[in-house]
Amino acid sequence: MTLLITGGAGFIGSHVVRLFVQRYPDYKIVNLDALTYAGNLENLRDIEQAPNYHFVRADIRDAVALKQVFETHRPDGVIHLAAESHVDRSISDPNAFIQTNVMGTANLLNAARAVWNHDVNGKRFYHVSTDEVYGSLGDSGLFMETTPYDPQSPYSASKAASDHLVRAFGNTYHLPFVITNCSNNYGPNQFPEKLIPLFIHNIRNGKPLPVYGDGKYTRDWLFVVDHARAIDLVFHQGKNGETYNIGGFNEWQNIELIRLLCTQMDEKLGRGAGTSAQLISYVRDRPGHDRRYAIDAGKIHRELGWSPSVTFEEGLSQTLDWYLANEEWLSHVTSGAYQDYYEKQYAG
Ligand code: NAD
Ligand code: DAU
């Protein structure tokens, strides 16, 4: 089995690559990544010498380069995670999201179709997507696999478009595919533009914690290693043509989550109770901010026996420990371009 994983130098991708490299020594794992600001080979230092691991630097926007990679490695399976992934960046630069998430996915589908052509037996295109394609929930209800798509941000619209393309290639060209739509991930190696690592970084440095709007937006949080476990299961046991929702059964209003984070950080840093919470600062809301996401992960639980293995308090505590023990990683990713991004995003 040769498996091509795209975006394997990013946050979730690096956990997926590690799991597959360690768990399947007989597979050849090819990690294809353009190494954008979010891609970091430091995430994979512990496995980069493994004999079954190969890295290819390539951009999914480059159809010619992709064709070459597919002809060289002739993968049996693709797990596609490469994407522009941050909602705030999609608001300031939607085109980057359309190019990578829509056109890049189309390029990958074309490349897979070209090499698999008449022999799709045993082949699989796994597209990793997001719960944001379903739009925003009110106070009640859960996203099901059957919930109609209603994306609200340039990011979620680009992911919805890529999901549609994958299904269209399945329907039209019989490309074997599976799609998963997952809720918010957290854990080690997440780039500090996303809520949890950004706030850990700011608490560590005594900087304000910019809470958007009234702070009562709700997300369903899942530890990244549990997402990687789900991807392993769906890749091997999911049914062709199916969609599986993945979530943590773990909804938090942002402000409640931030208070928990502040409490755990005060304990770990030996600061007095309430110290970090004083950094909370309400700021201008994200335009078009989705109010609530919550996943019904019943299907993957019933059909494939998956459920999260880590409680939120444990996962969060492990995540904080990782960031506090890996200041070098944080200082590398927050130097240079990060400073410009931060100033523009959080300017008054
Ligand atoms: P990330 O931003 O941390 O990593 C993205 C990776 O893709 C990086 O390594 C980057 O270098 C690479 N990449 C970006 N553009 C590329 C291009 N043009 N060509 C090749 N590589 C490119 O993202 P993440 O948070 O790990 O998310 C991974 C996937 O999971 C995405 O498809 C995202 O939509 C999806 N997802 C994320 C979450 C979440 O909470 N983070 C939840 C559900 C689904
Ligand atoms: O639901 C899955 C999605 O979760 C993934 O598809 C995306 O790739 C991922 O980025 C994430 O999107 P969110 O927009 O939900 O995540 P983010 O960490 O950016 O924000 C989480 C919540 O926190 C959201 O309500 C916005 C709020 N927030 C975020 C930041 C960065 C703040 O209040 N302040 C901030 O500075």
CSV table of C-alpha atoms and ligand atoms in Angstrom, one decimal:
chain,number,residue,atom,x,y,z
A,1,MET,CA,0.0,0.0,0.0
A,2,THR,CA,1.3,3.4,-1.0
A,3,LEU,CA,-0.5,6.2,0.7
A,4,LEU,CA,-0.3,9.8,-0.3
A,5,ILE,CA,-1.1,12.2,2.6
A,6,THR,CA,-1.5,15.9,1.6
A,7,GLY,CA,-0.9,18.6,4.2
A,8,GLY,CA,1.0,16.2,6.4
A,9,ALA,CA,3.3,19.0,7.8
A,10,GLY,CA,0.3,20.9,9.2
A,11,PHE,CA,-1.4,20.5,12.5
A,12,ILE,CA,-3.8,17.6,11.9
A,13,GLY,CA,-1.8,16.2,9.0
A,14,SER,CA,1.3,15.7,11.2
A,15,HIS,CA,-0.7,13.6,13.7
A,16,VAL,CA,-2.2,11.5,10.9
A,17,VAL,CA,1.2,11.0,9.2
A,18,ARG,CA,2.7,9.9,12.6
A,19,LEU,CA,-0.1,7.5,13.3
A,20,PHE,CA,0.1,5.8,9.9
A,21,VAL,CA,4.0,5.7,9.8
A,22,GLN,CA,4.1,4.1,13.2
A,23,ARG,CA,1.1,1.8,12.9
A,24,TYR,CA,1.6,0.6,9.4
A,25,PRO,CA,5.3,-0.2,8.9
A,26,ASP,CA,4.5,-2.0,5.6
A,27,TYR,CA,2.9,1.0,4.0
A,28,LYS,CA,4.9,3.5,2.1
A,29,ILE,CA,3.7,6.9,3.4
A,30,VAL,CA,4.3,9.9,1.1
A,31,ASN,CA,3.7,13.3,2.7
A,32,LEU,CA,3.0,16.0,0.1
A,33,ASP,CA,3.1,19.5,1.5
A,34,ALA,CA,3.9,22.9,0.1
A,35,LEU,CA,5.2,24.1,3.5
A,36,THR,CA,3.1,27.3,3.7
A,37,TYR,CA,3.2,29.4,6.8
A,38,ALA,CA,1.2,26.6,8.5
A,39,GLY,CA,3.4,23.7,7.4
A,40,ASN,CA,6.3,22.8,9.5
A,41,LEU,CA,8.6,19.8,9.2
A,42,GLU,CA,9.6,20.2,12.9
A,43,ASN,CA,6.2,18.6,13.6
A,44,LEU,CA,7.5,15.3,12.2
A,45,ARG,CA,11.1,15.2,13.6
A,46,ASP,CA,10.4,12.1,15.6
A,47,ILE,CA,9.4,10.0,12.5
A,48,GLU,CA,11.2,11.7,9.6
A,49,GLN,CA,13.9,8.9,9.5
A,50,ALA,CA,11.5,6.1,9.4
A,51,PRO,CA,12.1,3.8,6.4
A,52,ASN,CA,8.4,3.9,5.3
A,53,TYR,CA,8.2,7.8,5.4
A,54,HIS,CA,8.9,10.0,2.4
A,55,PHE,CA,8.4,13.8,2.1
A,56,VAL,CA,7.7,15.6,-1.2
A,57,ARG,CA,7.5,19.4,-1.3
A,58,ALA,CA,4.8,20.2,-3.8
A,59,ASP,CA,1.9,22.6,-4.2
A,60,ILE,CA,-1.6,21.2,-4.9
A,61,ARG,CA,-2.3,24.3,-7.0
A,62,ASP,CA,0.3,23.0,-9.5
A,63,ALA,CA,-1.4,20.4,-11.6
A,64,VAL,CA,1.8,19.5,-13.5
A,65,ALA,CA,3.8,18.8,-10.3
A,66,LEU,CA,0.9,16.7,-9.0
A,67,LYS,CA,0.8,14.6,-12.1
A,68,GLN,CA,4.5,13.9,-11.7
A,69,VAL,CA,4.1,12.9,-8.0
A,70,PHE,CA,1.2,10.5,-8.9
A,71,GLU,CA,3.2,9.0,-11.8
A,72,THR,CA,6.3,8.5,-9.6
A,73,HIS,CA,4.6,7.1,-6.5
A,74,ARG,CA,1.4,5.6,-7.9
A,75,PRO,CA,-0.5,5.8,-4.6
A,76,ASP,CA,-3.3,3.3,-3.8
A,77,GLY,CA,-4.8,5.8,-1.4
A,78,VAL,CA,-5.0,9.5,-0.9
A,79,ILE,CA,-5.8,11.2,2.4
A,80,HIS,CA,-6.3,14.9,1.5
A,81,LEU,CA,-5.8,17.4,4.3
A,82,ALA,CA,-3.8,20.2,2.5
A,83,ALA,CA,-5.8,23.4,2.8
A,84,GLU,CA,-5.9,27.0,3.8
A,85,SER,CA,-7.6,26.4,7.2
A,86,HIS,CA,-8.1,29.7,9.1
A,87,VAL,CA,-11.4,31.5,8.9
A,88,ASP,CA,-10.0,34.9,9.7
A,89,ARG,CA,-7.5,34.7,6.9
A,90,SER,CA,-10.3,33.6,4.5
A,91,ILE,CA,-12.0,36.9,5.3
A,92,SER,CA,-9.0,39.0,4.4
A,93,ASP,CA,-7.9,36.9,1.4
A,94,PRO,CA,-10.7,34.7,0.0
A,95,ASN,CA,-8.9,34.0,-3.3
A,96,ALA,CA,-6.1,32.0,-1.6
A,97,PHE,CA,-8.8,29.7,-0.2
A,98,ILE,CA,-10.5,29.3,-3.6
A,99,GLN,CA,-7.2,28.5,-5.3
A,100,THR,CA,-5.9,25.9,-2.7
A,101,ASN,CA,-9.1,24.4,-1.4
A,102,VAL,CA,-11.1,24.3,-4.6
A,103,MET,CA,-8.7,24.3,-7.5
A,104,GLY,CA,-6.1,22.3,-5.5
A,105,THR,CA,-8.6,19.6,-4.7
A,106,ALA,CA,-9.8,19.5,-8.3
A,107,ASN,CA,-6.1,19.1,-9.4
A,108,LEU,CA,-5.7,16.2,-6.9
A,109,LEU,CA,-8.9,14.5,-8.1
A,110,ASN,CA,-7.8,14.8,-11.7
A,111,ALA,CA,-4.3,13.4,-10.9
A,112,ALA,CA,-5.8,10.4,-9.0
A,113,ARG,CA,-8.3,9.8,-11.8
A,114,ALA,CA,-5.6,9.8,-14.4
A,115,VAL,CA,-3.4,7.2,-12.7
A,116,TRP,CA,-6.2,5.0,-11.4
A,117,ASN,CA,-8.0,5.3,-14.7
A,118,HIS,CA,-9.6,1.9,-15.3
A,119,ASP,CA,-8.4,0.2,-12.2
A,120,VAL,CA,-10.1,1.7,-9.2
A,121,ASN,CA,-10.2,-1.6,-7.3
A,122,GLY,CA,-8.6,-1.2,-3.9
A,123,LYS,CA,-8.1,2.6,-4.4
A,124,ARG,CA,-9.5,5.3,-2.2
A,125,PHE,CA,-9.7,9.1,-2.2
A,126,TYR,CA,-10.3,10.3,1.4
A,127,HIS,CA,-11.2,14.0,1.7
A,128,VAL,CA,-10.9,15.6,5.1
A,129,SER,CA,-13.5,18.3,5.6
A,130,THR,CA,-15.1,20.4,8.2
A,131,ASP,CA,-18.4,20.8,10.0
A,132,GLU,CA,-18.4,24.4,8.9
A,133,VAL,CA,-19.9,23.4,5.6
A,134,TYR,CA,-23.3,23.0,7.4
A,135,GLY,CA,-23.4,26.6,8.4
A,136,SER,CA,-24.4,27.8,11.8
A,137,LEU,CA,-26.8,26.3,14.4
A,138,GLY,CA,-29.2,28.1,16.7
A,139,ASP,CA,-29.4,27.2,20.4
A,140,SER,CA,-30.4,23.6,19.7
A,141,GLY,CA,-29.9,20.8,17.1
A,142,LEU,CA,-26.8,19.0,15.8
A,143,PHE,CA,-25.2,18.7,12.4
A,144,MET,CA,-26.1,15.3,10.8
A,145,GLU,CA,-24.5,13.8,7.6
A,146,THR,CA,-27.9,14.7,6.0
A,147,THR,CA,-27.9,18.4,7.1
A,148,PRO,CA,-28.0,20.6,3.9
A,149,TYR,CA,-24.9,22.5,3.2
A,150,ASP,CA,-25.0,26.2,4.1
A,151,PRO,CA,-21.5,27.6,4.3
A,152,GLN,CA,-21.2,31.1,5.6
A,153,SER,CA,-17.5,32.1,5.3
A,154,PRO,CA,-15.1,32.1,2.3
A,155,TYR,CA,-13.3,29.2,4.1
A,156,SER,CA,-16.3,27.1,4.6
A,157,ALA,CA,-17.6,27.9,1.1
A,158,SER,CA,-14.3,26.7,-0.3
A,159,LYS,CA,-14.4,23.5,1.7
A,160,ALA,CA,-18.1,22.9,0.7
A,161,ALA,CA,-17.1,23.3,-3.0
A,162,SER,CA,-14.3,20.8,-2.6
A,163,ASP,CA,-16.6,18.3,-0.9
A,164,HIS,CA,-19.0,18.7,-3.9
A,165,LEU,CA,-16.2,18.1,-6.3
A,166,VAL,CA,-15.2,14.9,-4.6
A,167,ARG,CA,-18.8,13.6,-4.7
A,168,ALA,CA,-19.1,14.7,-8.3
A,169,PHE,CA,-16.0,12.7,-9.3
A,170,GLY,CA,-17.4,9.7,-7.4
A,171,ASN,CA,-20.7,10.0,-9.2
A,172,THR,CA,-19.4,10.8,-12.7
A,173,TYR,CA,-16.1,8.9,-12.9
A,174,HIS,CA,-16.7,6.2,-10.2
A,175,LEU,CA,-13.7,7.5,-8.2
A,176,PRO,CA,-13.9,5.6,-4.8
A,177,PHE,CA,-14.1,8.2,-2.1
A,178,VAL,CA,-15.0,8.9,1.5
A,179,ILE,CA,-15.5,12.3,3.2
A,180,THR,CA,-15.4,13.2,6.9
A,181,ASN,CA,-16.6,16.4,8.4
A,182,CYS,CA,-15.0,17.1,11.7
A,183,SER,CA,-15.5,19.7,14.4
A,184,ASN,CA,-12.9,22.0,16.0
A,185,ASN,CA,-9.6,20.2,16.8
A,186,TYR,CA,-7.1,21.1,19.5
A,187,GLY,CA,-3.8,19.7,20.6
A,188,PRO,CA,0.0,19.9,20.2
A,189,ASN,CA,1.4,21.5,17.0
A,190,GLN,CA,-1.6,23.7,16.2
A,191,PHE,CA,-0.6,27.0,14.7
A,192,PRO,CA,-1.1,29.9,17.1
A,193,GLU,CA,-3.6,31.7,15.0
A,194,LYS,CA,-6.4,29.4,16.2
A,195,LEU,CA,-8.2,30.1,19.5
A,196,ILE,CA,-6.5,27.7,21.9
A,197,PRO,CA,-2.8,27.9,20.9
A,198,LEU,CA,-3.1,31.7,20.4
A,199,PHE,CA,-4.5,32.2,23.9
A,200,ILE,CA,-1.9,29.8,25.5
A,201,HIS,CA,0.8,31.9,23.8
A,202,ASN,CA,-0.7,35.2,24.9
A,203,ILE,CA,-1.2,34.0,28.5
A,204,ARG,CA,2.4,32.8,28.6
A,205,ASN,CA,3.5,36.3,27.5
A,206,GLY,CA,1.0,38.3,29.5
A,207,LYS,CA,-0.7,39.7,26.4
A,208,PRO,CA,-4.4,40.5,26.0
A,209,LEU,CA,-6.8,37.6,25.1
A,210,PRO,CA,-8.9,38.9,22.2
A,211,VAL,CA,-12.4,37.5,22.6
A,212,TYR,CA,-14.6,38.1,19.6
A,213,GLY,CA,-18.0,39.7,20.1
A,214,ASP,CA,-19.9,38.6,23.2
A,215,GLY,CA,-17.8,35.4,23.6
A,216,LYS,CA,-20.9,33.3,23.6
A,217,TYR,CA,-20.1,31.5,20.3
A,218,THR,CA,-20.1,27.8,20.7
A,219,ARG,CA,-17.8,25.1,19.3
A,220,ASP,CA,-17.5,21.3,19.7
A,221,TRP,CA,-13.9,20.4,20.6
A,222,LEU,CA,-12.0,17.2,19.7
A,223,PHE,CA,-8.5,16.2,20.7
A,224,VAL,CA,-6.4,15.9,17.5
A,225,VAL,CA,-5.2,12.4,18.2
A,226,ASP,CA,-8.8,11.2,18.4
A,227,HIS,CA,-9.4,12.8,14.9
A,228,ALA,CA,-6.4,11.0,13.6
A,229,ARG,CA,-7.7,7.7,15.0
A,230,ALA,CA,-11.1,8.3,13.3
A,231,ILE,CA,-9.3,9.0,10.0
A,232,ASP,CA,-7.4,5.7,10.3
A,233,LEU,CA,-10.7,3.9,10.9
A,234,VAL,CA,-12.6,5.5,8.1
A,235,PHE,CA,-9.8,5.1,5.7
A,236,HIS,CA,-9.7,1.3,6.3
A,237,GLN,CA,-13.3,0.5,7.2
A,238,GLY,CA,-15.5,3.3,5.9
A,239,LYS,CA,-17.8,2.6,3.0
A,240,ASN,CA,-17.1,4.0,-0.4
A,241,GLY,CA,-19.3,7.1,-1.2
A,242,GLU,CA,-20.2,7.7,2.4
A,243,THR,CA,-19.8,10.7,4.6
A,244,TYR,CA,-19.0,10.5,8.4
A,245,ASN,CA,-19.3,13.3,10.8
A,246,ILE,CA,-16.7,13.4,13.6
A,247,GLY,CA,-17.1,15.4,16.8
A,248,GLY,CA,-16.1,15.5,20.4
A,249,PHE,CA,-19.6,15.4,22.1
A,250,ASN,CA,-18.0,18.4,23.8
A,251,GLU,CA,-19.6,21.8,23.3
A,252,TRP,CA,-18.2,24.9,24.9
A,253,GLN,CA,-19.1,28.5,24.7
A,254,ASN,CA,-15.8,30.4,23.9
A,255,ILE,CA,-15.8,32.4,27.1
A,256,GLU,CA,-16.3,29.3,29.3
A,257,LEU,CA,-13.5,27.5,27.5
A,258,ILE,CA,-11.3,30.6,27.9
A,259,ARG,CA,-12.0,30.7,31.6
A,260,LEU,CA,-11.0,27.0,31.9
A,261,LEU,CA,-7.8,27.6,29.9
A,262,CYS,CA,-6.9,30.6,32.2
A,263,THR,CA,-7.5,28.4,35.3
A,264,GLN,CA,-5.3,25.6,34.0
A,265,MET,CA,-2.6,28.0,32.9
A,266,ASP,CA,-2.5,29.7,36.3
A,267,GLU,CA,-2.1,26.3,38.0
A,268,LYS,CA,0.7,25.2,35.6
A,269,LEU,CA,2.5,28.5,35.7
A,270,GLY,CA,2.2,28.8,39.5
A,271,ARG,CA,0.4,32.1,39.1
A,272,GLY,CA,-2.3,33.2,41.6
A,273,ALA,CA,-5.9,32.1,40.7
A,274,GLY,CA,-7.6,34.7,38.5
A,275,THR,CA,-4.3,36.1,37.1
A,276,SER,CA,-4.7,35.0,33.5
A,277,ALA,CA,-8.4,35.8,33.4
A,278,GLN,CA,-7.5,39.5,33.9
A,279,LEU,CA,-6.1,39.4,30.3
A,280,ILE,CA,-9.5,38.7,28.8
A,281,SER,CA,-10.4,41.6,26.4
A,282,TYR,CA,-13.5,41.7,24.3
A,283,VAL,CA,-12.8,42.9,20.8
A,284,ARG,CA,-14.6,43.5,17.5
A,285,ASP,CA,-16.4,40.5,16.3
A,286,ARG,CA,-15.4,38.3,13.3
A,287,PRO,CA,-17.6,39.3,10.3
A,288,GLY,CA,-20.3,36.7,9.6
A,289,HIS,CA,-19.3,34.8,12.7
A,290,ASP,CA,-21.1,31.4,12.9
A,291,ARG,CA,-22.9,31.2,16.3
A,292,ARG,CA,-22.8,27.5,17.1
A,293,TYR,CA,-21.4,24.3,15.7
A,294,ALA,CA,-22.2,20.9,17.2
A,295,ILE,CA,-21.8,17.5,15.6
A,296,ASP,CA,-23.9,14.3,15.9
A,297,ALA,CA,-21.1,11.7,15.6
A,298,GLY,CA,-23.6,8.8,16.1
A,299,LYS,CA,-23.0,7.3,12.6
A,300,ILE,CA,-19.2,6.8,13.0
A,301,HIS,CA,-19.8,5.5,16.5
A,302,ARG,CA,-22.5,3.0,15.5
A,303,GLU,CA,-21.0,1.8,12.2
A,304,LEU,CA,-17.3,1.9,12.9
A,305,GLY,CA,-17.2,1.8,16.8
A,306,TRP,CA,-15.3,5.2,17.1
A,307,SER,CA,-15.6,7.5,20.0
A,308,PRO,CA,-13.2,10.0,21.6
A,309,SER,CA,-10.7,8.5,24.0
A,310,VAL,CA,-9.6,11.6,25.9
A,311,THR,CA,-11.8,13.9,28.0
A,312,PHE,CA,-11.6,17.6,27.3
A,313,GLU,CA,-9.9,18.4,30.7
A,314,GLU,CA,-7.2,15.7,30.0
A,315,GLY,CA,-6.7,16.7,26.4
A,316,LEU,CA,-6.5,20.4,27.3
A,317,SER,CA,-4.0,19.7,30.1
A,318,GLN,CA,-1.8,17.6,27.8
A,319,THR,CA,-2.0,20.4,25.2
A,320,LEU,CA,-0.9,23.1,27.7
A,321,ASP,CA,1.9,20.9,28.9
A,322,TRP,CA,3.1,20.4,25.3
A,323,TYR,CA,3.1,24.1,24.5
A,324,LEU,CA,4.9,25.0,27.8
A,325,ALA,CA,7.5,22.3,27.1
A,326,ASN,CA,8.0,23.4,23.4
A,327,GLU,CA,8.7,27.1,23.6
A,328,GLU,CA,11.3,26.7,20.9
A,329,TRP,CA,8.6,25.4,18.4
A,330,LEU,CA,6.4,28.4,19.4
A,331,SER,CA,9.1,30.9,19.0
A,332,HIS,CA,10.0,29.6,15.5
A,333,VAL,CA,6.4,29.8,14.3
A,334,THR,CA,5.7,33.2,15.8
A,335,SER,CA,8.8,34.9,14.4
A,336,GLY,CA,8.7,36.9,11.1
A,337,ALA,CA,5.5,36.8,9.1
A,338,TYR,CA,3.4,35.9,12.2
A,339,GLN,CA,4.1,39.3,13.7
A,340,ASP,CA,2.6,41.1,10.7
A,341,TYR,CA,-0.4,38.8,10.6
A,342,TYR,CA,-1.0,39.4,14.3
A,343,GLU,CA,-0.8,43.2,14.0
A,344,LYS,CA,-3.2,43.4,11.1
A,345,GLN,CA,-5.7,40.9,12.5
A,346,TYR,CA,-5.9,42.4,16.0
A,347,ALA,CA,-5.3,46.1,15.1
A,348,GLY,CA,-7.9,48.2,17.2
B,1,NAD,P1,-3.2,23.6,8.9
B,1,NAD,O1,-3.4,25.0,8.4
B,1,NAD,O2,-2.5,23.4,10.2
B,1,NAD,O3,-2.3,22.8,7.9
B,1,NAD,C1,-2.5,22.8,6.5
B,1,NAD,C2,-1.3,22.1,5.8
B,1,NAD,O4,-1.6,22.2,4.4
B,1,NAD,C3,0.0,22.8,6.0
B,1,NAD,O5,1.0,21.9,6.2
B,1,NAD,C4,0.3,23.6,4.7
B,1,NAD,O6,1.6,23.7,4.4
B,1,NAD,C5,-0.4,22.6,3.7
B,1,NAD,N1,-0.9,23.4,2.5
B,1,NAD,C6,-1.6,24.5,2.5
B,1,NAD,N2,-1.7,24.9,1.2
B,1,NAD,C7,-1.1,24.0,0.4
B,1,NAD,C8,-1.0,23.8,-1.0
B,1,NAD,N3,-1.4,24.7,-1.8
B,1,NAD,N4,-0.3,22.7,-1.4
B,1,NAD,C9,0.2,21.8,-0.6
B,1,NAD,N5,0.1,21.9,0.8
B,1,NAD,C10,-0.6,23.0,1.3
B,1,NAD,O7,-4.6,22.9,8.8
B,1,NAD,P2,-5.2,21.8,9.9
B,1,NAD,O8,-5.9,22.6,10.9
B,1,NAD,O9,-4.3,20.8,10.2
B,1,NAD,O10,-6.4,21.3,8.9
B,1,NAD,C11,-6.1,20.2,8.0
B,1,NAD,C12,-7.4,19.8,7.3
B,1,NAD,O11,-8.4,19.5,8.2
B,1,NAD,C13,-7.9,21.0,6.4
B,1,NAD,O12,-8.4,20.4,5.2
B,1,NAD,C14,-9.1,21.5,7.3
B,1,NAD,O13,-10.1,22.1,6.4
B,1,NAD,C15,-9.6,20.3,7.9
B,1,NAD,N6,-10.2,20.5,9.3
B,1,NAD,C16,-9.6,21.2,10.2
B,1,NAD,C17,-10.1,21.3,11.5
B,1,NAD,C18,-9.5,22.0,12.6
B,1,NAD,O14,-10.1,22.2,13.7
B,1,NAD,N7,-8.2,22.5,12.5
B,1,NAD,C19,-11.4,20.7,11.7
B,1,NAD,C20,-12.0,20.0,10.7
B,1,NAD,C21,-11.4,19.9,9.5
B,2,DAU,O1,-15.2,23.6,13.1
B,2,DAU,C1,-14.1,23.2,12.4
B,2,DAU,C2,-13.2,24.4,12.1
B,2,DAU,O2,-12.7,24.8,13.3
B,2,DAU,C3,-12.1,24.0,11.1
B,2,DAU,O3,-12.6,23.7,9.9
B,2,DAU,C4,-11.2,25.2,10.9
B,2,DAU,O4,-10.1,24.9,10.1
B,2,DAU,C5,-10.7,25.7,12.3
B,2,DAU,O5,-9.9,26.8,12.1
B,2,DAU,C6,-11.8,25.9,13.2
B,2,DAU,O6,-12.6,27.1,12.9
B,2,DAU,P1,-13.1,28.2,14.0
B,2,DAU,O7,-13.2,29.5,13.3
B,2,DAU,O8,-14.2,27.6,14.8
B,2,DAU,O9,-11.7,28.2,14.9
B,2,DAU,P2,-10.9,29.4,15.6
B,2,DAU,O10,-9.9,28.7,16.5
B,2,DAU,O11,-10.4,30.4,14.6
B,2,DAU,O12,-12.0,30.1,16.5
B,2,DAU,C7,-12.7,29.4,17.5
B,2,DAU,C8,-13.7,30.3,18.1
B,2,DAU,O13,-13.0,31.3,18.9
B,2,DAU,C9,-14.6,31.1,17.1
B,2,DAU,O14,-15.9,31.3,17.7
B,2,DAU,C10,-13.9,32.4,17.0
B,2,DAU,C11,-13.3,32.6,18.4
B,2,DAU,N1,-12.0,33.4,18.5
B,2,DAU,C12,-11.0,33.0,17.7
B,2,DAU,C13,-9.8,33.7,17.7
B,2,DAU,C14,-8.7,33.3,16.8
B,2,DAU,C15,-11.9,34.5,19.3
B,2,DAU,O15,-12.8,34.8,20.0
B,2,DAU,N2,-10.7,35.2,19.3
B,2,DAU,C16,-9.7,34.9,18.5
B,2,DAU,O16,-8.6,35.6,18.6
